């Protein structure tokens, strides 16, 4: 979905209401991680042709950060979740 | 066949029946000294300069579609060298100098038109930033001129000076900037490279890269396996996709940028103008269409198309600059895929593999860079050392912190 | 002049006579006419000139695909260049002019280009104009550019109002021909929310031109019934004059409604849109866009009077206009025979029907002579057709005198909208055309675009398509039963493709507007430009305003024929938005001029205005930049006075535009400690602290102060420029990086009117309105807390912070009270000599004090570059940017760092953006030492001062440098110095 | 300054035109309060809502959801900051209250064409079956963020940042002009 996004909190909304940050990179490293791990997190991207997970912020709506699973070839979105669930899920 | 007044006249008499193909359509040979992946502007220019300047002629250019089917044929045709940073400015100026002699060099009229590029500013802060940039250009001997409102009004009387939400204060002009007929650049380089013996192989998609340890041995393609001594990537837009074949992750995201053309109009605007209070740049093609563009879509994309929100955004900025556009109709929009790097500047360097060379990350500045990118990449391929104007485009600058961030927005690709 | 208007015409109203001008000549037509139909009725066959050769051109079509009849309509701000005469509705007083011709359309000097035809073949310009090199710039290019384009655009602003609108539906039906109408009726009866859009002024599409009966009823009566029922259904929205121009992701369709383009100026409602952009969100779509009749590529096929056979039928039946007196038809399919029958029914002589098929399977019982197995190879006539030359199957030629020729080379389904999202059309040998792609999610094609022929078959198909689309939504429906449907049968009607008449004499055009002939396509092939995209780009076929609607398939056919492959193997060029051109006005809507972007106004805007402020655009805000007093003629007079007032007495400045964020939660302190690079964990209640926020890449993002107002309650300020960005960043940190922390944020920028009260007398002034003790002991530097004001009648937040370097406070009060409080401060401050000051004076004072703003925090600096390296915590485990801030390149000692700069001679001036060179060095980028980030005239010091980022700056204080401004052609000797020009010991702050 | 005449000014100029047509009518909603209620993101929303449901009627407040675990309390009575402090004290860990009475401006758009006018600005489908009376949406009207709440069949309340209020007003004014 690159014209409309189904915000899990607000429903179907247009692209204009969102701020896009880009790829969900590797998780933010722990404080003690080395520079290489940090470099990877801050700079390197998979940038796949196909399914892609990325951060969108519903800045003109609920102001929640979302994670979209979207296909970069077809622009079809298969999943939208609140971004806070990433870390909670990761911890489980 | 060399193009000349005589050849044109001669062929006119023979009803244009005797023109020869501009390039051969060869089958791939089993082995090349250098394989260049990507038959777009940069790949073809690399092959051209490799064969012409560095004497490397056993070269193949592999193109998955038709030659010039990438961004060389889907941009807004602007050339300029108005860069700020020491790592960028000399490279783009080198490119400008190559543009200035290109047509005689490759005997193909690409309609290089140095009609001037003007960047408008609307606030004191923008004026100061352009002063800094213009002075950086001047330091390198690049032409730059700061125009005030009155000078601008004389050149571009139809901009909105009276009823503008963000009044225009002036502009930074590079008189040597301008436009080039984009497709012709690909064709000119292709024809020149072909004449030097380079094999340009169309409809040949690379599907895998063969290696032996840290050596590349060749590529798998839709037209069979080909071996090579050196492998060069010039696939901006798809860099991450190809790099993945050798497990390389890049500081690059792919983003779609739309460009537009209006219906053909009688002469309307005779320079390239960039709006400073929104995303819009425009020039008029020799056929009369206003060619213009704006910002990238914002989301990662490999689809060569965009969405309506961005179209409206561009149109709004355009009309804020030129109110008379209201009844001008937009004919067509198209999309290209940009390699958006994490600092907004390109990467041209050797890689972790001994004989793999990378050229990409051009963001939306690839077109103007085409000749210098080809020249410098050829230099790197032939000599294993970067050309003196391209020493800053190193791959490790991100890890080491020597960034080339013209905009100062940091490690977020879609902001550059 | 002969009139070609005859009886009949279902669309026109003969009582409504409308006068218009064409190239200055006064003509008349009727209500319901298009400009094209009225020109034809007036016998105007020659209406325009082609782009390259300036060949005479006439009206080819009756619809959106028109390549030739492009006119400039209207004048001044209402001038529309390149308007298709076939789509423009006639109104009284309309002014139309031909384009690309001089001195006029009948005699055009540019036609001389035609003589150079052999030289000007496809791509000729790539091979020439290179010698001598200097001539390109001076001679060739100006000539080429002068010849550019067709119509001339106005430089006047458009007085019309435009707007945008969203629409939602279960089913969007695109095209209101028989298939679309049947689909809409089917869905409408089933109760679905339906939008049906059509580019025409009337619904009906192919039904409009249908002269005969359908079932037992006349076609126009059937149409009337259908439209009547649709109008009566409340769940069906009908959009006439609405072109769906593009299909975008997620079933969003762009459409433009020409709301008032058909009205004369005096009837235009200035409050209603001229054009309205619709953004239609559709759950399902029925594509009923029909098919485009194809021209045939033969010699002289561009002569005025050559027209599509279907267009002839439209002009005849819908507008009562005869295409000629003696007409021939050249067609490879049977639909054209209906045109012959209709012509004959109106008493127009049909001289011949030339059909390349040897045994056409047709049931034509008219009077015309049928010439089978033959082709038209040439035409004659200077400004309009006089005769055609027919090549018989035995190789003999025959010249037939005609004044019009109808042509039909088959039908190209209008698949654009099915392909805008990347779908590729599929070649069909049976239909001799490219059909819509097979897998278009949510879009069902029907009618002619799906290859159906005949009204009844389209009715049936439309109903079926709607049933299918609604089933996807779980809605059961029944296809609307329409006249003739039960008798609908698919008739075998094999079309014989002709991509090019090989025996053509003279130029055989493929793309009329761009003058691309068959020989050009073949030349492109010979030269290696044989891919369909390369051929297009080399010849410019399909790149004109009609985007190849009539030319692309023929060009593909020619390529295929010459390569000996199927057109399907050649494939099409990419179908891209827009289906037909869309005006900037429509895409912009109301967001133009001063309404380009919304305005944000400070709660103190009115107060500032009353005090004479000059405002300046700062992002969306208007900020007060200075407050001129009587007698001050130059901005700096005011700014200098404002600075002096603050430095010696007291001033008041509106700082409400700073971003303000309320931060709550049990983990708020921990959170702040992680988002700032300096320590925040132990900030006590009642205290403010300056903080620097880094980006994760280790560079400075923003700075500001955060105050602890209570347990688990903080109040952050950001810069004006980055207020939105910082909040978004903070939310990212809270929601994505550390959702486990209890931290909640609310933007409070608009809640508070905030004023800086600065100067040695600021405490005296504030004491008069604040009830609490604000003495230095009770309220020291960096104190921050809620205070009672005006005898307990108002609560505000007081912060003892200073950007100017003076004893200063910022007081925040609820926004509605802002003006009142500012007025009160002005009143009580009068005895102390208070004056309002603006952002200019604020800027001067912060430079004098060496404080940084985004002129220095430009996204490429580290805290150390700004002289604040010591602020970066070395004790904290983690904060945003900690690790990347330590990279080699960010700690490189030669990085440009903040330093003050002033001219050696106090009378010298210099500019921000100047670069710094070492004395004696060559002027070169390699010798660049840095640049001036900010400068001002310091009224306190009496000369220019500045801040600069200079290599090793702080260690070079006292050095002489060159301040180089090549743009202005000036060099000034400068001295590097401490950036704190005023009160470096911070004595004033703590006073 | 104990008797200095303090005045709470509207974001609109006093002479702002108020339409009275049947088709369309735009009017500021003066006075009252707007409080941003922020629950902990990790709490159970239903439980938070219950707490809110208990205290809201006491203030005569309409509770409009703005985000997960966040609401706007909107009411027509004046609520003074002391009362807010008192409320906050009673709710310490569950909710944080941010007074937005001055930061947000309310206006009402009503009349038969109100939905058509709003469709010129927002993508949210406001048809009655999808957007019932009492329902709210944080969205964008043109370029300006706003909260839309359906008050009656043909009546919507808009809440907008104070600094944008005049701009939004002007925009709505233009959009509604054809119906006046």
Tab-separated table of C-alpha atoms in Angstrom, chain C residues 295-656:
chain	number	residue	atom	x	y	z
C	295	UNK	CA	-6.048	4.533	-38.544
C	296	UNK	CA	-4.410	2.725	-41.457
C	297	UNK	CA	-0.896	3.685	-42.472
C	298	UNK	CA	-1.012	4.576	-46.159
C	299	UNK	CA	0.393	7.289	-48.372
C	300	UNK	CA	-1.199	10.657	-47.768
C	301	UNK	CA	-3.245	9.343	-44.855
C	302	UNK	CA	-2.869	12.639	-43.038
C	303	UNK	CA	-4.683	14.798	-45.541
C	304	UNK	CA	-7.547	16.840	-44.048
C	305	UNK	CA	-10.747	15.017	-44.831
C	306	UNK	CA	-9.337	11.646	-43.843
C	307	UNK	CA	-11.220	10.674	-40.730
C	308	UNK	CA	-11.890	7.623	-38.621
C	309	UNK	CA	-14.954	5.794	-39.901
C	310	UNK	CA	-16.453	5.650	-36.412
C	311	UNK	CA	-15.916	9.380	-35.951
C	312	UNK	CA	-17.837	10.020	-39.155
C	313	UNK	CA	-20.717	8.092	-37.706
C	314	UNK	CA	-20.609	10.109	-34.496
C	315	UNK	CA	-20.618	13.439	-36.323
C	316	UNK	CA	-23.448	12.218	-38.476
C	317	UNK	CA	-25.734	10.739	-35.835
C	318	UNK	CA	-24.940	12.755	-32.728
C	319	UNK	CA	-24.249	16.171	-34.244
C	320	UNK	CA	-26.049	16.105	-37.581
C	321	UNK	CA	-22.866	16.894	-39.474
C	322	UNK	CA	-21.950	15.357	-42.823
C	323	UNK	CA	-18.280	14.522	-43.176
C	324	UNK	CA	-18.443	15.284	-46.903
C	325	UNK	CA	-20.618	15.118	-49.943
C	326	UNK	CA	-18.924	12.166	-51.544
C	327	UNK	CA	-17.261	9.816	-49.139
C	328	UNK	CA	-15.172	6.677	-49.468
C	329	UNK	CA	-14.406	4.187	-46.730
C	330	UNK	CA	-11.217	2.179	-46.298
C	331	UNK	CA	-11.636	-0.513	-43.664
C	332	UNK	CA	-10.441	-3.959	-42.754
C	333	UNK	CA	-13.406	-4.779	-40.518
C	334	UNK	CA	-17.156	-4.874	-40.708
C	335	UNK	CA	-18.064	-2.180	-38.221
C	336	UNK	CA	-17.171	0.432	-40.817
C	337	UNK	CA	-19.993	-0.819	-43.034
C	338	UNK	CA	-22.438	0.565	-40.504
C	339	UNK	CA	-20.958	3.986	-41.225
C	340	UNK	CA	-21.662	3.452	-44.896
C	341	UNK	CA	-25.262	2.537	-44.157
C	342	UNK	CA	-25.744	5.551	-41.907
C	343	UNK	CA	-24.195	7.890	-44.501
C	344	UNK	CA	-26.429	6.533	-47.207
C	345	UNK	CA	-29.453	6.793	-44.954
C	346	UNK	CA	-28.766	10.537	-44.781
C	347	UNK	CA	-28.411	10.807	-48.512
C	348	UNK	CA	-24.657	11.126	-48.584
C	349	UNK	CA	-22.998	9.437	-51.480
C	350	UNK	CA	-20.627	6.644	-50.560
C	351	UNK	CA	-18.325	6.419	-53.544
C	352	UNK	CA	-16.640	3.178	-52.583
C	353	UNK	CA	-15.804	0.865	-49.745
C	354	UNK	CA	-12.250	-0.351	-50.064
C	355	UNK	CA	-11.736	-3.523	-48.063
C	356	UNK	CA	-8.334	-5.245	-48.160
C	357	UNK	CA	-9.984	-8.557	-47.322
C	358	UNK	CA	-10.630	-10.613	-50.402
C	359	UNK	CA	-13.919	-12.093	-49.196
C	360	UNK	CA	-15.202	-9.968	-46.345
C	361	UNK	CA	-17.894	-11.717	-44.332
C	362	UNK	CA	-20.400	-8.906	-44.129
C	363	UNK	CA	-24.094	-8.336	-44.497
C	364	UNK	CA	-23.979	-4.943	-46.159
C	365	UNK	CA	-26.932	-4.193	-48.394
C	366	UNK	CA	-26.153	-0.569	-49.253
C	367	UNK	CA	-25.553	1.018	-52.591
C	368	UNK	CA	-21.842	1.669	-52.388
C	369	UNK	CA	-19.383	-0.045	-54.622
C	370	UNK	CA	-17.427	-2.615	-52.668
C	371	UNK	CA	-13.787	-2.977	-53.734
C	372	UNK	CA	-12.439	-6.085	-52.032
C	373	UNK	CA	-8.792	-7.075	-51.818
C	374	UNK	CA	-7.755	-3.472	-52.381
C	375	UNK	CA	-5.945	-0.743	-50.527
C	376	UNK	CA	-5.716	3.018	-50.638
C	377	UNK	CA	-2.129	3.930	-51.486
C	378	UNK	CA	-2.304	7.670	-51.956
C	379	UNK	CA	-4.481	10.733	-51.631
C	380	UNK	CA	-4.423	14.106	-53.298
C	381	UNK	CA	-5.564	17.606	-52.481
C	382	UNK	CA	-3.664	20.623	-51.204
C	383	UNK	CA	-5.474	21.640	-48.064
C	384	UNK	CA	-8.115	18.933	-48.104
C	385	UNK	CA	-8.615	15.632	-49.765
C	386	UNK	CA	-9.767	15.647	-53.402
C	387	UNK	CA	-9.185	12.072	-54.447
C	388	UNK	CA	-7.794	8.744	-53.394
C	389	UNK	CA	-5.704	6.276	-55.354
C	390	UNK	CA	-6.798	2.680	-54.878
C	391	UNK	CA	-4.436	-0.192	-55.624
C	392	UNK	CA	-6.514	-3.176	-56.757
C	393	UNK	CA	-5.541	-6.755	-56.060
C	394	UNK	CA	-4.446	-7.070	-59.688
C	395	UNK	CA	-1.903	-4.298	-59.174
C	396	UNK	CA	-3.773	-1.668	-61.104
C	397	UNK	CA	-4.457	1.791	-59.719
C	398	UNK	CA	-7.707	3.704	-59.786
C	399	UNK	CA	-8.236	7.282	-58.775
C	400	UNK	CA	-11.557	8.039	-57.117
C	401	UNK	CA	-12.675	11.585	-56.444
C	402	UNK	CA	-13.923	12.065	-52.861
C	403	UNK	CA	-14.080	14.912	-50.366
C	404	UNK	CA	-13.795	12.665	-47.318
C	405	UNK	CA	-12.350	9.283	-46.547
C	406	UNK	CA	-13.384	7.195	-43.567
C	407	UNK	CA	-10.736	4.809	-42.295
C	408	UNK	CA	-10.848	1.883	-39.926
C	409	UNK	CA	-7.891	-0.374	-39.266
C	410	UNK	CA	-9.389	-2.280	-36.366
C	411	UNK	CA	-9.826	-1.497	-32.685
C	412	UNK	CA	-7.356	-1.012	-29.879
C	413	UNK	CA	-8.886	-1.633	-26.444
C	414	UNK	CA	-8.306	1.343	-24.156
C	415	UNK	CA	-6.321	-0.611	-21.583
C	416	UNK	CA	-4.364	2.265	-20.019
C	417	UNK	CA	-5.928	2.159	-16.574
C	418	UNK	CA	-5.465	-1.590	-16.354
C	419	UNK	CA	-1.743	-1.149	-16.992
C	420	UNK	CA	-0.789	1.876	-14.867
C	421	UNK	CA	0.197	-0.343	-11.961
C	422	UNK	CA	2.636	-2.372	-13.976
C	423	UNK	CA	0.318	-4.819	-15.742
C	424	UNK	CA	1.289	-5.739	-19.291
C	425	UNK	CA	-1.385	-5.929	-21.969
C	426	UNK	CA	-1.787	-9.214	-23.783
C	427	UNK	CA	-1.819	-9.526	-27.554
C	428	UNK	CA	-4.805	-11.249	-29.089
C	429	UNK	CA	-4.661	-12.492	-32.664
C	430	UNK	CA	-8.415	-12.939	-32.620
C	431	UNK	CA	-9.058	-9.311	-31.764
C	432	UNK	CA	-5.971	-7.979	-33.515
C	433	UNK	CA	-5.240	-5.849	-30.513
C	434	UNK	CA	-3.685	-5.693	-27.071
C	435	UNK	CA	-6.182	-6.764	-24.431
C	436	UNK	CA	-6.156	-5.804	-20.731
C	437	UNK	CA	-3.758	-7.828	-18.580
C	438	UNK	CA	-5.282	-10.960	-17.168
C	439	UNK	CA	-4.570	-10.528	-13.477
C	440	UNK	CA	-5.764	-7.139	-12.449
C	441	UNK	CA	-6.831	-7.472	-8.860
C	442	UNK	CA	-10.076	-5.735	-8.200
C	443	UNK	CA	-10.610	-4.644	-11.787
C	444	UNK	CA	-12.943	-6.329	-14.255
C	445	UNK	CA	-12.899	-5.334	-17.909
C	446	UNK	CA	-16.014	-5.467	-20.020
C	447	UNK	CA	-17.431	-4.292	-23.289
C	448	UNK	CA	-15.237	-3.138	-26.123
C	449	UNK	CA	-12.107	-2.966	-23.950
C	450	UNK	CA	-12.631	-6.690	-23.403
C	451	UNK	CA	-13.066	-7.254	-27.125
C	452	UNK	CA	-16.842	-7.249	-27.317
C	453	UNK	CA	-18.517	-5.725	-30.343
C	454	UNK	CA	-22.059	-4.509	-30.683
C	455	UNK	CA	-24.295	-2.724	-28.232
C	456	UNK	CA	-26.144	-5.794	-27.052
C	457	UNK	CA	-23.008	-7.790	-26.377
C	458	UNK	CA	-21.618	-4.869	-24.392
C	459	UNK	CA	-24.843	-4.553	-22.376
C	460	UNK	CA	-24.610	-8.210	-21.475
C	461	UNK	CA	-20.920	-8.068	-20.664
C	462	UNK	CA	-21.299	-5.019	-18.450
C	463	UNK	CA	-23.948	-6.721	-16.360
C	464	UNK	CA	-21.841	-9.832	-15.982
C	465	UNK	CA	-18.794	-7.794	-14.987
C	466	UNK	CA	-20.698	-5.997	-12.239
C	467	UNK	CA	-22.072	-9.273	-10.881
C	468	UNK	CA	-18.542	-10.655	-10.732
C	469	UNK	CA	-17.077	-7.550	-9.106
C	470	UNK	CA	-19.808	-7.387	-6.478
C	471	UNK	CA	-19.390	-11.074	-5.698
C	472	UNK	CA	-15.807	-10.219	-4.681
C	473	UNK	CA	-17.354	-7.945	-2.074
C	474	UNK	CA	-19.804	-10.615	-0.998
C	475	UNK	CA	-22.757	-8.859	-2.623
C	476	UNK	CA	-25.093	-10.997	-4.710
C	477	UNK	CA	-26.628	-9.311	-7.714
C	478	UNK	CA	-28.332	-10.018	-10.976
C	479	UNK	CA	-27.203	-8.618	-14.303
C	480	UNK	CA	-29.562	-5.895	-15.449
C	481	UNK	CA	-31.686	-7.062	-18.324
C	482	UNK	CA	-31.377	-4.587	-21.162
C	483	UNK	CA	-32.878	-4.352	-24.630
C	484	UNK	CA	-31.436	-6.622	-27.231
C	485	UNK	CA	-29.365	-8.627	-24.798
C	486	UNK	CA	-31.252	-11.835	-25.413
C	487	UNK	CA	-30.504	-11.621	-29.140
C	488	UNK	CA	-26.859	-10.786	-28.590
C	489	UNK	CA	-24.651	-13.106	-30.484
C	490	UNK	CA	-20.979	-12.985	-31.184
C	491	UNK	CA	-20.558	-12.646	-34.882
C	492	UNK	CA	-17.378	-13.961	-36.395
C	493	UNK	CA	-15.786	-10.900	-37.907
C	494	UNK	CA	-12.186	-11.641	-38.716
C	495	UNK	CA	-10.131	-8.483	-39.088
C	496	UNK	CA	-7.223	-8.582	-41.454
C	497	UNK	CA	-4.431	-6.599	-39.867
C	498	UNK	CA	-2.769	-4.088	-42.140
C	499	UNK	CA	0.107	-2.362	-40.394
C	500	UNK	CA	1.235	-0.462	-43.416
C	501	UNK	CA	0.128	-0.280	-47.004
C	502	UNK	CA	3.320	-1.476	-48.659
C	503	UNK	CA	2.482	0.138	-51.971
C	504	UNK	CA	2.077	3.547	-50.339
C	505	UNK	CA	3.061	6.513	-52.395
C	506	UNK	CA	4.353	9.454	-50.392
C	507	UNK	CA	4.649	9.653	-46.639
C	508	UNK	CA	2.477	7.221	-44.746
C	509	UNK	CA	2.012	8.567	-41.249
C	510	UNK	CA	1.916	6.526	-38.092
C	511	UNK	CA	2.051	9.318	-35.533
C	512	UNK	CA	0.232	12.292	-37.017
C	513	UNK	CA	1.137	14.910	-34.479
C	514	UNK	CA	4.854	14.161	-34.335
C	515	UNK	CA	5.089	13.466	-38.073
C	516	UNK	CA	6.447	9.965	-37.674
C	517	UNK	CA	6.068	8.015	-40.897
C	518	UNK	CA	6.347	4.290	-41.483
C	519	UNK	CA	9.714	4.921	-43.133
C	520	UNK	CA	10.970	6.460	-39.879
C	521	UNK	CA	10.070	3.364	-37.887
C	522	UNK	CA	11.860	1.214	-40.428
C	523	UNK	CA	14.902	3.479	-40.362
C	524	UNK	CA	15.042	3.154	-36.561
C	525	UNK	CA	15.009	-0.610	-36.961
C	526	UNK	CA	17.814	-0.528	-39.489
C	527	UNK	CA	19.938	1.531	-37.150
C	528	UNK	CA	19.544	-0.853	-34.227
C	529	UNK	CA	16.770	0.986	-32.373
C	530	UNK	CA	14.553	-2.042	-32.832
C	531	UNK	CA	13.252	-2.475	-29.295
C	532	UNK	CA	9.810	-0.918	-29.073
C	533	UNK	CA	11.038	1.557	-26.438
C	534	UNK	CA	14.113	2.506	-28.427
C	535	UNK	CA	12.061	2.925	-31.593
C	536	UNK	CA	9.679	5.187	-29.713
C	537	UNK	CA	12.457	7.269	-28.232
C	538	UNK	CA	14.396	7.503	-31.495
C	539	UNK	CA	11.445	8.403	-33.714
C	540	UNK	CA	9.284	10.130	-31.039
C	541	UNK	CA	6.384	7.948	-32.104
C	542	UNK	CA	3.683	8.057	-29.450
C	543	UNK	CA	5.267	10.912	-27.522
C	544	UNK	CA	2.899	13.667	-28.610
C	545	UNK	CA	-0.037	15.003	-26.625
C	546	UNK	CA	-2.169	12.017	-27.627
C	547	UNK	CA	0.477	9.641	-26.253
C	548	UNK	CA	0.126	7.345	-29.227
C	549	UNK	CA	-3.535	6.461	-28.783
C	550	UNK	CA	-3.940	6.183	-32.537
C	551	UNK	CA	-0.339	5.379	-33.419
C	552	UNK	CA	1.301	2.977	-30.981
C	553	UNK	CA	-0.292	-0.246	-32.112
C	554	UNK	CA	0.420	0.514	-35.759
C	555	UNK	CA	4.050	1.218	-34.910
C	556	UNK	CA	4.266	-2.079	-33.035
C	557	UNK	CA	2.651	-3.812	-35.998
C	558	UNK	CA	5.224	-2.358	-38.369
C	559	UNK	CA	8.086	-3.468	-36.132
C	560	UNK	CA	6.555	-6.934	-35.830
C	561	UNK	CA	5.935	-7.272	-39.534
C	562	UNK	CA	9.497	-6.284	-40.342
C	563	UNK	CA	10.954	-8.631	-37.757
C	564	UNK	CA	8.630	-11.398	-38.798
C	565	UNK	CA	7.179	-11.872	-35.320
C	566	UNK	CA	3.820	-11.361	-33.662
C	567	UNK	CA	3.042	-7.899	-32.242
C	568	UNK	CA	2.760	-9.682	-28.902
C	569	UNK	CA	6.457	-10.460	-29.059
C	570	UNK	CA	7.272	-6.822	-29.673
C	571	UNK	CA	5.083	-5.761	-26.765
C	572	UNK	CA	3.892	-2.283	-25.980
C	573	UNK	CA	5.679	0.671	-24.527
C	574	UNK	CA	4.739	1.294	-20.913
C	575	UNK	CA	1.287	2.711	-20.274
C	576	UNK	CA	1.843	5.501	-17.825
C	577	UNK	CA	-0.334	8.131	-16.269
C	578	UNK	CA	-1.980	10.224	-17.465
C	579	UNK	CA	-4.547	8.706	-19.780
C	580	UNK	CA	-5.190	12.197	-21.098
C	581	UNK	CA	-3.330	15.346	-20.023
C	582	UNK	CA	-4.317	16.956	-16.716
C	583	UNK	CA	-3.891	20.620	-15.880
C	584	UNK	CA	-1.639	21.864	-13.100
C	585	UNK	CA	-4.650	23.796	-11.871
C	586	UNK	CA	-6.621	20.632	-11.198
C	587	UNK	CA	-3.725	18.885	-9.485
C	588	UNK	CA	-3.006	21.905	-7.324
C	589	UNK	CA	-6.564	22.708	-6.318
C	590	UNK	CA	-6.881	25.584	-3.908
C	591	UNK	CA	-3.266	25.367	-2.693
C	592	UNK	CA	-1.940	28.246	-4.713
C	593	UNK	CA	-0.592	31.730	-4.222
C	594	UNK	CA	-0.747	32.692	-0.572
C	595	UNK	CA	-2.616	29.441	0.098
C	596	UNK	CA	0.264	27.271	-1.173
C	597	UNK	CA	0.909	26.198	2.406
C	598	UNK	CA	-1.145	26.912	5.529
C	599	UNK	CA	0.031	29.639	7.855
C	600	UNK	CA	0.782	29.135	11.537
C	601	UNK	CA	0.310	32.160	13.677
C	602	UNK	CA	1.718	32.674	17.120
C	603	UNK	CA	-0.772	33.507	19.872
C	604	UNK	CA	1.138	36.793	20.100
C	605	UNK	CA	0.781	37.583	16.402
C	606	UNK	CA	-1.868	40.208	17.009
C	607	UNK	CA	0.186	41.780	19.789
C	608	UNK	CA	3.249	41.936	17.553
C	609	UNK	CA	1.232	43.414	14.701
C	610	UNK	CA	-0.158	46.110	16.971
C	611	UNK	CA	3.396	46.950	17.975
C	612	UNK	CA	4.373	47.410	14.371
C	613	UNK	CA	6.247	44.162	13.773
C	614	UNK	CA	7.658	43.227	10.395
C	615	UNK	CA	6.962	39.553	9.907
C	616	UNK	CA	9.092	36.946	8.209
C	617	UNK	CA	8.186	33.466	7.000
C	618	UNK	CA	9.873	30.838	9.163
C	619	UNK	CA	8.705	27.452	7.957
C	620	UNK	CA	4.931	27.563	8.348
C	621	UNK	CA	5.118	30.408	10.886
C	622	UNK	CA	5.168	34.121	10.555
C	623	UNK	CA	7.580	35.444	13.148
C	624	UNK	CA	8.120	39.057	14.146
C	625	UNK	CA	11.557	39.973	12.904
C	626	UNK	CA	11.864	43.605	14.025
C	627	UNK	CA	9.673	46.444	15.295
C	628	UNK	CA	10.432	49.694	13.468
C	629	UNK	CA	9.737	52.924	15.285
C	630	UNK	CA	8.944	56.267	13.732
C	631	UNK	CA	11.999	57.661	12.023
C	632	UNK	CA	13.698	54.311	11.546
C	633	UNK	CA	14.003	53.842	7.822
C	634	UNK	CA	16.436	50.965	7.589
C	635	UNK	CA	15.887	47.610	9.244
C	636	UNK	CA	19.187	47.764	11.030
C	637	UNK	CA	18.276	51.030	12.741
C	638	UNK	CA	15.537	49.118	14.508
C	639	UNK	CA	17.591	46.028	15.189
C	640	UNK	CA	20.485	47.996	16.657
C	641	UNK	CA	18.088	49.899	18.890
C	642	UNK	CA	16.385	46.687	20.014
C	643	UNK	CA	19.730	45.104	20.881
C	644	UNK	CA	20.862	48.164	22.793
C	645	UNK	CA	17.594	48.255	24.662
C	646	UNK	CA	17.952	44.657	25.775
C	647	UNK	CA	21.617	45.045	26.649
C	648	UNK	CA	20.986	48.145	28.746
C	649	UNK	CA	17.347	47.976	29.816
C	650	UNK	CA	14.833	45.295	28.977
C	651	UNK	CA	13.078	43.814	25.967
C	652	UNK	CA	10.295	41.377	25.243
C	653	UNK	CA	10.356	38.838	22.440
C	654	UNK	CA	7.800	36.319	21.228
C	655	UNK	CA	9.298	32.824	21.401
C	656	UNK	CA	6.007	30.927	21.188
